[in-house]
PDB file of C-alpha atoms in Angstrom:
ATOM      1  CA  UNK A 435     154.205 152.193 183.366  1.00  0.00           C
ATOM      2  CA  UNK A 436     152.874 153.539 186.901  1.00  0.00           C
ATOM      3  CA  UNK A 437     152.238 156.629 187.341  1.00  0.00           C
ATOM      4  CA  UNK A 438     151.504 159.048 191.021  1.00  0.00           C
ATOM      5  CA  UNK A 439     148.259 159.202 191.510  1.00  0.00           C
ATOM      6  CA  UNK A 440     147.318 162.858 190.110  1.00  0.00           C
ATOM      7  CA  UNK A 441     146.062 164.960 193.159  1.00  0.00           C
ATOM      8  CA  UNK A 442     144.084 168.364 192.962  1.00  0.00           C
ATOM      9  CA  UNK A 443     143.883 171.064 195.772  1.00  0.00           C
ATOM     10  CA  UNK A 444     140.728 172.750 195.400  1.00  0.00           C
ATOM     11  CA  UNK A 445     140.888 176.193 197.527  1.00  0.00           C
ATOM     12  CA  UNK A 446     137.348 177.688 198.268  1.00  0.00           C
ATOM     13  CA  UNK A 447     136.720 180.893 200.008  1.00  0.00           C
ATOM     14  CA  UNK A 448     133.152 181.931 200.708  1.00  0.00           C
ATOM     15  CA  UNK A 449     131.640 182.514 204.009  1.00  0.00           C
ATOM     16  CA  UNK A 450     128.485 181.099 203.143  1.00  0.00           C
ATOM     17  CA  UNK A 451     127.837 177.663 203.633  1.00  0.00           C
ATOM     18  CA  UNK A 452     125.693 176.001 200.338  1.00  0.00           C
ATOM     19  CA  UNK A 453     126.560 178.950 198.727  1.00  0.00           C
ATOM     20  CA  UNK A 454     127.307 178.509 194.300  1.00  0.00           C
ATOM     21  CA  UNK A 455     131.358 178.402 195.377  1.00  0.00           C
ATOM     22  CA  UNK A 456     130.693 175.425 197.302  1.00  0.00           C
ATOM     23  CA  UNK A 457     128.553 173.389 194.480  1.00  0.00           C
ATOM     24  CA  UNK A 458     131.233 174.919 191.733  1.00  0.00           C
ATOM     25  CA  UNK A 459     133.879 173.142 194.263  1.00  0.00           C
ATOM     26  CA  UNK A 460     132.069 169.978 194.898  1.00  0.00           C
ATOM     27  CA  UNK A 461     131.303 169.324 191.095  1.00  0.00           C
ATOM     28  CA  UNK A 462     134.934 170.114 190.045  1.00  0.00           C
ATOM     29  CA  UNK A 463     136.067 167.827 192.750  1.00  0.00           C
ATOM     30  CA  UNK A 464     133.656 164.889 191.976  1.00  0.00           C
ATOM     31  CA  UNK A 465     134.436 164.989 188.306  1.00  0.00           C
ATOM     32  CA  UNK A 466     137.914 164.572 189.244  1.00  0.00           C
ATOM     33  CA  UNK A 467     137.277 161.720 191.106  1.00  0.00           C
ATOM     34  CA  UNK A 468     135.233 160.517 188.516  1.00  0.00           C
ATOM     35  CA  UNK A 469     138.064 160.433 185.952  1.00  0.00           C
ATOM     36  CA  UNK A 470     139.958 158.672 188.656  1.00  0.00           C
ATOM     37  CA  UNK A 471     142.405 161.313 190.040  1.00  0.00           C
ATOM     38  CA  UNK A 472     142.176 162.500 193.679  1.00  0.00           C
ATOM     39  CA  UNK A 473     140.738 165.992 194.697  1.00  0.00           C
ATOM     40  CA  UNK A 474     141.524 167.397 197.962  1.00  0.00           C
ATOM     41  CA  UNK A 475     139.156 170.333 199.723  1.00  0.00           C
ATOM     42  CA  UNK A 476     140.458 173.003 201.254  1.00  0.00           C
ATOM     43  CA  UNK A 477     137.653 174.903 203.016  1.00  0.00           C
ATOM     44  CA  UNK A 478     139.288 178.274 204.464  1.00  0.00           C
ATOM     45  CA  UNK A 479     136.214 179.857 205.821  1.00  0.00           C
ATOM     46  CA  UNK A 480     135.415 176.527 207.405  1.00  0.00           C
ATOM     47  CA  UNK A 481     138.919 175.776 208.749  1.00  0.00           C
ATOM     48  CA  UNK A 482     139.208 178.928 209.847  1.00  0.00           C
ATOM     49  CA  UNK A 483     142.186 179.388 207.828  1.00  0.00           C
ATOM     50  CA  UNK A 484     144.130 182.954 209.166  1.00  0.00           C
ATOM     51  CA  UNK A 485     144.576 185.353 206.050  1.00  0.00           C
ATOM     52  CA  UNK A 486     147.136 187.522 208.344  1.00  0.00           C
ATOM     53  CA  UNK A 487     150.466 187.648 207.158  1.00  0.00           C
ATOM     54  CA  UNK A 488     152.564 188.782 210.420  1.00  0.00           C
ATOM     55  CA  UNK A 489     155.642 187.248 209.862  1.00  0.00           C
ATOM     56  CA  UNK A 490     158.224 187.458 206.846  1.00  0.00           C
ATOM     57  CA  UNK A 491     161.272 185.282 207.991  1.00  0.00           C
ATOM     58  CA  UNK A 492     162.770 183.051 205.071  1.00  0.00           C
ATOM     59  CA  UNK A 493     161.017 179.878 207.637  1.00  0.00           C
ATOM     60  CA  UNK A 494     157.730 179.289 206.661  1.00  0.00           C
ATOM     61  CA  UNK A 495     155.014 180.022 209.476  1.00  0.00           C
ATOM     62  CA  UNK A 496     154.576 177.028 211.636  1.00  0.00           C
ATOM     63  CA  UNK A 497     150.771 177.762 211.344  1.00  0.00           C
ATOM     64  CA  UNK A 498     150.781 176.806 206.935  1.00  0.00           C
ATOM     65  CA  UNK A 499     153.040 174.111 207.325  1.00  0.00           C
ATOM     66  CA  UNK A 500     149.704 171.706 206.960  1.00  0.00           C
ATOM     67  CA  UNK A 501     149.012 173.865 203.865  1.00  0.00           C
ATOM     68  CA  UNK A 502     152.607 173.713 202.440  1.00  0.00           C
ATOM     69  CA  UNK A 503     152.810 169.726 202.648  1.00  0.00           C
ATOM     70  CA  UNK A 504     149.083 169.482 200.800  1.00  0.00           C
ATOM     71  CA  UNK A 505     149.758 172.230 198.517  1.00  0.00           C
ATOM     72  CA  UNK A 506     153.856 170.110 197.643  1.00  0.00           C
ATOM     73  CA  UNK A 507     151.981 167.112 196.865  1.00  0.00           C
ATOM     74  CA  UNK A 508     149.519 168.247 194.526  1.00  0.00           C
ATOM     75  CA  UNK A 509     149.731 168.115 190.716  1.00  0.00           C
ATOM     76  CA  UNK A 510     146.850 170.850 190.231  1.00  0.00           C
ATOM     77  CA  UNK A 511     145.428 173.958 192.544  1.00  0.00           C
ATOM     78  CA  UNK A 512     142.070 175.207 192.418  1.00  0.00           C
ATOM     79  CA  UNK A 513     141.042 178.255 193.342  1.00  0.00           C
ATOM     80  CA  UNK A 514     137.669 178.734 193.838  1.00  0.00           C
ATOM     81  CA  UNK A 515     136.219 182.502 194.876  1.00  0.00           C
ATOM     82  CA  UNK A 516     133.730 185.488 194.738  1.00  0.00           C
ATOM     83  CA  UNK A 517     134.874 188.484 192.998  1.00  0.00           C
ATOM     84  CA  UNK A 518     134.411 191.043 196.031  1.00  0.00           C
ATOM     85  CA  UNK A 519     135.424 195.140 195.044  1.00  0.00           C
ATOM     86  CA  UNK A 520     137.678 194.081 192.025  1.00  0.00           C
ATOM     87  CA  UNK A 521     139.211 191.337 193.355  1.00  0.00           C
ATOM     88  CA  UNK A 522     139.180 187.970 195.621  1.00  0.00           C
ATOM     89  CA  UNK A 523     138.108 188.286 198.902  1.00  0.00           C
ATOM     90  CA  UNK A 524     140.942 188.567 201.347  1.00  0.00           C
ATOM     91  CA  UNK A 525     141.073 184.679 202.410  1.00  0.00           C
ATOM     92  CA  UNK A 526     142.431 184.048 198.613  1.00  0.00           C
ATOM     93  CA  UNK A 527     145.068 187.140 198.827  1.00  0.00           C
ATOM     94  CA  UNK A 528     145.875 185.632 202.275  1.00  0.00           C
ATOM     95  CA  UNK A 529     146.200 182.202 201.326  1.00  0.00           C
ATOM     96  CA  UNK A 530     148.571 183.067 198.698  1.00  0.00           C
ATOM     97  CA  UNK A 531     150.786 185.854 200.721  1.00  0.00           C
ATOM     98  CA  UNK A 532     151.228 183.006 203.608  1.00  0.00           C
ATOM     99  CA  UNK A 533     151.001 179.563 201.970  1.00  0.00           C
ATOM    100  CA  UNK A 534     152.216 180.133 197.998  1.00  0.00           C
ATOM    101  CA  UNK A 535     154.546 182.971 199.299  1.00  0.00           C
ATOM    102  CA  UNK A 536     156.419 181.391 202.102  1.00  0.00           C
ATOM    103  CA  UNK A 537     159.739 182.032 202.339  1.00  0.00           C
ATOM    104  CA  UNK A 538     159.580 185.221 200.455  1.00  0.00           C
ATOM    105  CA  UNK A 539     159.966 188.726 201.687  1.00  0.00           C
ATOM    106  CA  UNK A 540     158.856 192.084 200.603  1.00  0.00           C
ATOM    107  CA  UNK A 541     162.578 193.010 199.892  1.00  0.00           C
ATOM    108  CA  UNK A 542     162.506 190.380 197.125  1.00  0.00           C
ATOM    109  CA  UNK A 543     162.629 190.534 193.667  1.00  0.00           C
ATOM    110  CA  UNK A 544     159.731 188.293 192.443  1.00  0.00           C
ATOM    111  CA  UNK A 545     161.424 188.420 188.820  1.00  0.00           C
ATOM    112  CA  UNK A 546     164.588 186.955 189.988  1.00  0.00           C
ATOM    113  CA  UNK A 547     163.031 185.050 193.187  1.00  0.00           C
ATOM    114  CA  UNK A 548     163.375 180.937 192.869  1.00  0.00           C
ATOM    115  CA  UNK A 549     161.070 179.543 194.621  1.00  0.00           C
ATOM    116  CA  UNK A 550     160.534 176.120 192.491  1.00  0.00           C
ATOM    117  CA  UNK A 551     158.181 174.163 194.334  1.00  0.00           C
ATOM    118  CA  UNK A 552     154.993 174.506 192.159  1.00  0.00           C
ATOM    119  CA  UNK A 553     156.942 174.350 189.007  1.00  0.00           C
ATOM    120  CA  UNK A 554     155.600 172.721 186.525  1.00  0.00           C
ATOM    121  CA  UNK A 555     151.775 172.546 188.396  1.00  0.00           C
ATOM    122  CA  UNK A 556     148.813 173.911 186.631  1.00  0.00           C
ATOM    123  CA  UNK A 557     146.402 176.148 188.150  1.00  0.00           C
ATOM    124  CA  UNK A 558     142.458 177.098 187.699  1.00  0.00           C
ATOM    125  CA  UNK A 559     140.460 179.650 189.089  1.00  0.00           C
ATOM    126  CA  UNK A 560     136.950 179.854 189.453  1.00  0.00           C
ATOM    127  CA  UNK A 561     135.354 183.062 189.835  1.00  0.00           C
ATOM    128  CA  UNK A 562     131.739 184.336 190.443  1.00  0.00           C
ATOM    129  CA  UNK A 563     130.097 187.542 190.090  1.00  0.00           C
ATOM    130  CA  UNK A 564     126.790 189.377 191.047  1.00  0.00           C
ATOM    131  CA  UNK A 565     127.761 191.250 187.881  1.00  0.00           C
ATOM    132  CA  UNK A 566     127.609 190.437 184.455  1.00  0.00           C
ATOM    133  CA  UNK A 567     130.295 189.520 182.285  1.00  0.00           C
ATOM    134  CA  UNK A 568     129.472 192.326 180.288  1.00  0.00           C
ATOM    135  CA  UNK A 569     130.042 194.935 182.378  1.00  0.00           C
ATOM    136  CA  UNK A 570     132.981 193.398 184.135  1.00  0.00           C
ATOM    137  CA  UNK A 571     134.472 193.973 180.955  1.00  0.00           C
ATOM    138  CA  UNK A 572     133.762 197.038 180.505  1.00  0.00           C
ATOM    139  CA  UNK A 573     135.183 198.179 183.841  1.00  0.00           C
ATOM    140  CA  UNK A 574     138.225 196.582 182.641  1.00  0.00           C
ATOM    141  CA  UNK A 575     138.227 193.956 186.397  1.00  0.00           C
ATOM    142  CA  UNK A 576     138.145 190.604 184.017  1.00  0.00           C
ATOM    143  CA  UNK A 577     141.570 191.005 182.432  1.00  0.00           C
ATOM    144  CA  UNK A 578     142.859 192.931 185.050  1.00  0.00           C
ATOM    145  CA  UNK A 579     142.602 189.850 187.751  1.00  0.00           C
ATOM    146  CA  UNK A 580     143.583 187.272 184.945  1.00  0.00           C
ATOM    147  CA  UNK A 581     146.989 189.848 184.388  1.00  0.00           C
ATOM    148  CA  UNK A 582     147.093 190.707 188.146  1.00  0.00           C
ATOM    149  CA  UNK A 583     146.411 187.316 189.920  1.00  0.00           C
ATOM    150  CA  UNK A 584     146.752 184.028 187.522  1.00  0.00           C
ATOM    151  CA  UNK A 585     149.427 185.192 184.990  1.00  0.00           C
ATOM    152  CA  UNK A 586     151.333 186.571 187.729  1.00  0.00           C
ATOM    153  CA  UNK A 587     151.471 183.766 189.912  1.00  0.00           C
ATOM    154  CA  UNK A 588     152.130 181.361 186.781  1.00  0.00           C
ATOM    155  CA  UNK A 589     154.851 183.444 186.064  1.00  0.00           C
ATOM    156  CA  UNK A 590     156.572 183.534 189.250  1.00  0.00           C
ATOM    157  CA  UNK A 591     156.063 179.880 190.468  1.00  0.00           C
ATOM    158  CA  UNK A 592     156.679 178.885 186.766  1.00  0.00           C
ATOM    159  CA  UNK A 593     153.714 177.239 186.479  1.00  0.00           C
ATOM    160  CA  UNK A 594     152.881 174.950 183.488  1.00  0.00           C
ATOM    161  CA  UNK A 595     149.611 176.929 182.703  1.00  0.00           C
ATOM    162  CA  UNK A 596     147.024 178.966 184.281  1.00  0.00           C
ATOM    163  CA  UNK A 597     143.180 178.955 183.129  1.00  0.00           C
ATOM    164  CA  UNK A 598     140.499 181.479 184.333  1.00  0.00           C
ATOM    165  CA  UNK A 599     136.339 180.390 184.098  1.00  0.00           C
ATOM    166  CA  UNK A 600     134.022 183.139 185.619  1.00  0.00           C
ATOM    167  CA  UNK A 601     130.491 182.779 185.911  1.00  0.00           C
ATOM    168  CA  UNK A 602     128.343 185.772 186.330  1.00  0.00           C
ATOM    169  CA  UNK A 603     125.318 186.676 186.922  1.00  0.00           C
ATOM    170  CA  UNK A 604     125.430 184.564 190.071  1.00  0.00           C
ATOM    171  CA  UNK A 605     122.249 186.314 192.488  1.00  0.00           C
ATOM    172  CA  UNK A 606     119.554 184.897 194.905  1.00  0.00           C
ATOM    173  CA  UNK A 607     116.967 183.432 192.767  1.00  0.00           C
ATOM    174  CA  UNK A 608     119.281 181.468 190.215  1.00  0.00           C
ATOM    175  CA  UNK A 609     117.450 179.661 187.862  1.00  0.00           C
ATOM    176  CA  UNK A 610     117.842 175.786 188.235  1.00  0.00           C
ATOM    177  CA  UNK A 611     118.423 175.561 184.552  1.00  0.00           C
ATOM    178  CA  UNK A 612     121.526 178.404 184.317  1.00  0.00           C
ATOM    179  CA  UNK A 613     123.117 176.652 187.600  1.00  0.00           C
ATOM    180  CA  UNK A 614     122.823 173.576 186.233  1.00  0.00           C
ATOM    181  CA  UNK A 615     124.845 174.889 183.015  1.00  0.00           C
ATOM    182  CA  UNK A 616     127.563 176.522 184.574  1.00  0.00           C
ATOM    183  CA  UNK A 617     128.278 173.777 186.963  1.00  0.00           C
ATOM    184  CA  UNK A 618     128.732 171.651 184.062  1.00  0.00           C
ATOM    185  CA  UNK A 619     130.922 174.309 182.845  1.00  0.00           C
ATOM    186  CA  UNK A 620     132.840 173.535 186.128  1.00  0.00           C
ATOM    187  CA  UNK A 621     132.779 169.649 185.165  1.00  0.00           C
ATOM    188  CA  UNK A 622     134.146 169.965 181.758  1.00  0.00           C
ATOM    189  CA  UNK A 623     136.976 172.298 182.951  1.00  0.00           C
ATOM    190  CA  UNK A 624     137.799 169.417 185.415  1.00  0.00           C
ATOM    191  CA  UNK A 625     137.502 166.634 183.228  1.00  0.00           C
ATOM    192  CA  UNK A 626     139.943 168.861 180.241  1.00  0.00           C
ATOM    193  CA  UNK A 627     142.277 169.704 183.319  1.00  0.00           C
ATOM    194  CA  UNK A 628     142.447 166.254 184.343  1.00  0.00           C
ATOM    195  CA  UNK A 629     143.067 164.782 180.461  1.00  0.00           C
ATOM    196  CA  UNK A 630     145.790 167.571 180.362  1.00  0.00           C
ATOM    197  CA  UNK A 631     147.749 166.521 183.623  1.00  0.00           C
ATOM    198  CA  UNK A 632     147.084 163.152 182.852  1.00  0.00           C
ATOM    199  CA  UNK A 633     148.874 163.363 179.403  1.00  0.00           C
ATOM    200  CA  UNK A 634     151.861 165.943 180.396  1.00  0.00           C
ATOM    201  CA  UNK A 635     152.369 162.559 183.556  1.00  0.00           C
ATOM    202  CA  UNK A 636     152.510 160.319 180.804  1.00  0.00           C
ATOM    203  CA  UNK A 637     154.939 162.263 178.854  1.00  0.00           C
ATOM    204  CA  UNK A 638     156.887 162.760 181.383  1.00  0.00           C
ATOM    205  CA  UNK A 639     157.208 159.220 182.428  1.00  0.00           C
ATOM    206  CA  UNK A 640     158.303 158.544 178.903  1.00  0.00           C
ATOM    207  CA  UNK A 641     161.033 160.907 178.997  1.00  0.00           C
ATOM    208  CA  UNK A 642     162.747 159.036 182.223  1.00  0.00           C
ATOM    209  CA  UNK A 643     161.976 155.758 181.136  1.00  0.00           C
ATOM    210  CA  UNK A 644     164.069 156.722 177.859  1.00  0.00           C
ATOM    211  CA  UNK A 645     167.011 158.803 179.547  1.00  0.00           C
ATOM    212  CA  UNK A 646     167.162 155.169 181.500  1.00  0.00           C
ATOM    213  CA  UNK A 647     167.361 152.967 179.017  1.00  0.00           C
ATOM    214  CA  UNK A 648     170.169 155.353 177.144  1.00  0.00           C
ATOM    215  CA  UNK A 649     172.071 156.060 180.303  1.00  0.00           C
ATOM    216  CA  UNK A 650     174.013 153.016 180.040  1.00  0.00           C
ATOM    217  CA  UNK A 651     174.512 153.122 176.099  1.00  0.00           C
ATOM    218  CA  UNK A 652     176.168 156.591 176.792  1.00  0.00           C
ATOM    219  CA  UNK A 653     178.195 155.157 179.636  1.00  0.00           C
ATOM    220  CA  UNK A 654     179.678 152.309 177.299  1.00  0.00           C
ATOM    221  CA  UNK A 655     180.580 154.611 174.871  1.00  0.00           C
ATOM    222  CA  UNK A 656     182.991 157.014 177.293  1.00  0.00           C
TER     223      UNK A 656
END
């Protein structure tokens, strides 16, 4: 029984170069690869990705159509972010207005929209904070970005499942020990998301391999 290899799209958006985002990204992506799916990095502060959304045809923008492809063929997306005022910074909002929201306009009804190509896909976010979790919760910002940005989304790309891990506390001076326990935080998320995929594949393939072999049962029998 074959199976696609199982791709993941790992989004990061932080201006800073070595910052925590980027060793949260690296370590999910290596222990991806070390379960033996592929995981794909998508840089947007070093690409230079454009967060401006100036055009709201039912086309996509010419300029995503390199995100669009990568984004089709993968299995899992990643997001990976500082919370910045409440919320991701504006590369994340942009990414998802031009690349997840192609084809959609502001005249449409996201409740009755169809736009099916990340059904089924699973989604993570990664988020950081200054801030403790504590107090993020009591400001309410915690549930409302989990309500606001990944049940959302799941909800209108009809994605399989959504899952939210912050880390806070995340300041200059981190202690070796408390980085080196969140990013395996990071590591176990990938290697449950990756058992998770792997098994829904496997299903999946099941489920075709027995609709064909009772296909031409049914057919006798009409």
């Amino acid at each position: 029984m074959a199976i696609d290899p199982i791709r993941h799209l790992v989004v990061l958006a932080h201006p800073r170069r070595g910052s925590f985002n980027h060793q949260i990204a690296q370590a999910y992506c290596d222990a991806v690869e070390a379960c033996g799916q592929r995981a794909f990095l998508r840089d947007l502060y070093l690409n230079r990705f454009d967060p401006v959304l100036e055009y709201l045809g039912e086309a996509p923008e010419l300029e995503v159509v390199y995100d669009l492809t990568e984004i089709r063929h993968c299995d899992v997306v990643v997001f990976v972010y500082p919370i910045w005022f409440g919320g991701p910074p504006a590369m994340i909002k942009g990414y998802v207005d031009r690349v997840l929201g192609a084809g959609f306009k502001p005249s449409h009804d996201h409740a009755q929209a169809h736009n099916p190509f990340l059904k089924g896909r699973h989604m993570i976010s990664f988020s950081t904070s200054a801030s403790t979790e504590a107090w993020l919760g009591e400001q309410g910002q915690l549930t409302a970005l989990r309500e606001s940005f990944d049940r959302y989304l799941g909800t209108i790309f009809q994605l399989a499942a959504t899952e939210h891990v912050h880390i806070d506390a995340v300041v200059e001076g981190l202690s070796e020990q408390y980085a080196a326990e969140q990013l395996e935080r990071v590591r176990q998320a990938a290697r449950n998301t990756c058992a998770t995929v792997l098994g829904a594949a496997h299903r999946a393939e099941m489920a075709k391999l027995t609709d064909e072999e009772t296909r031409p049962d049914a057919a006798r029998k009409d």
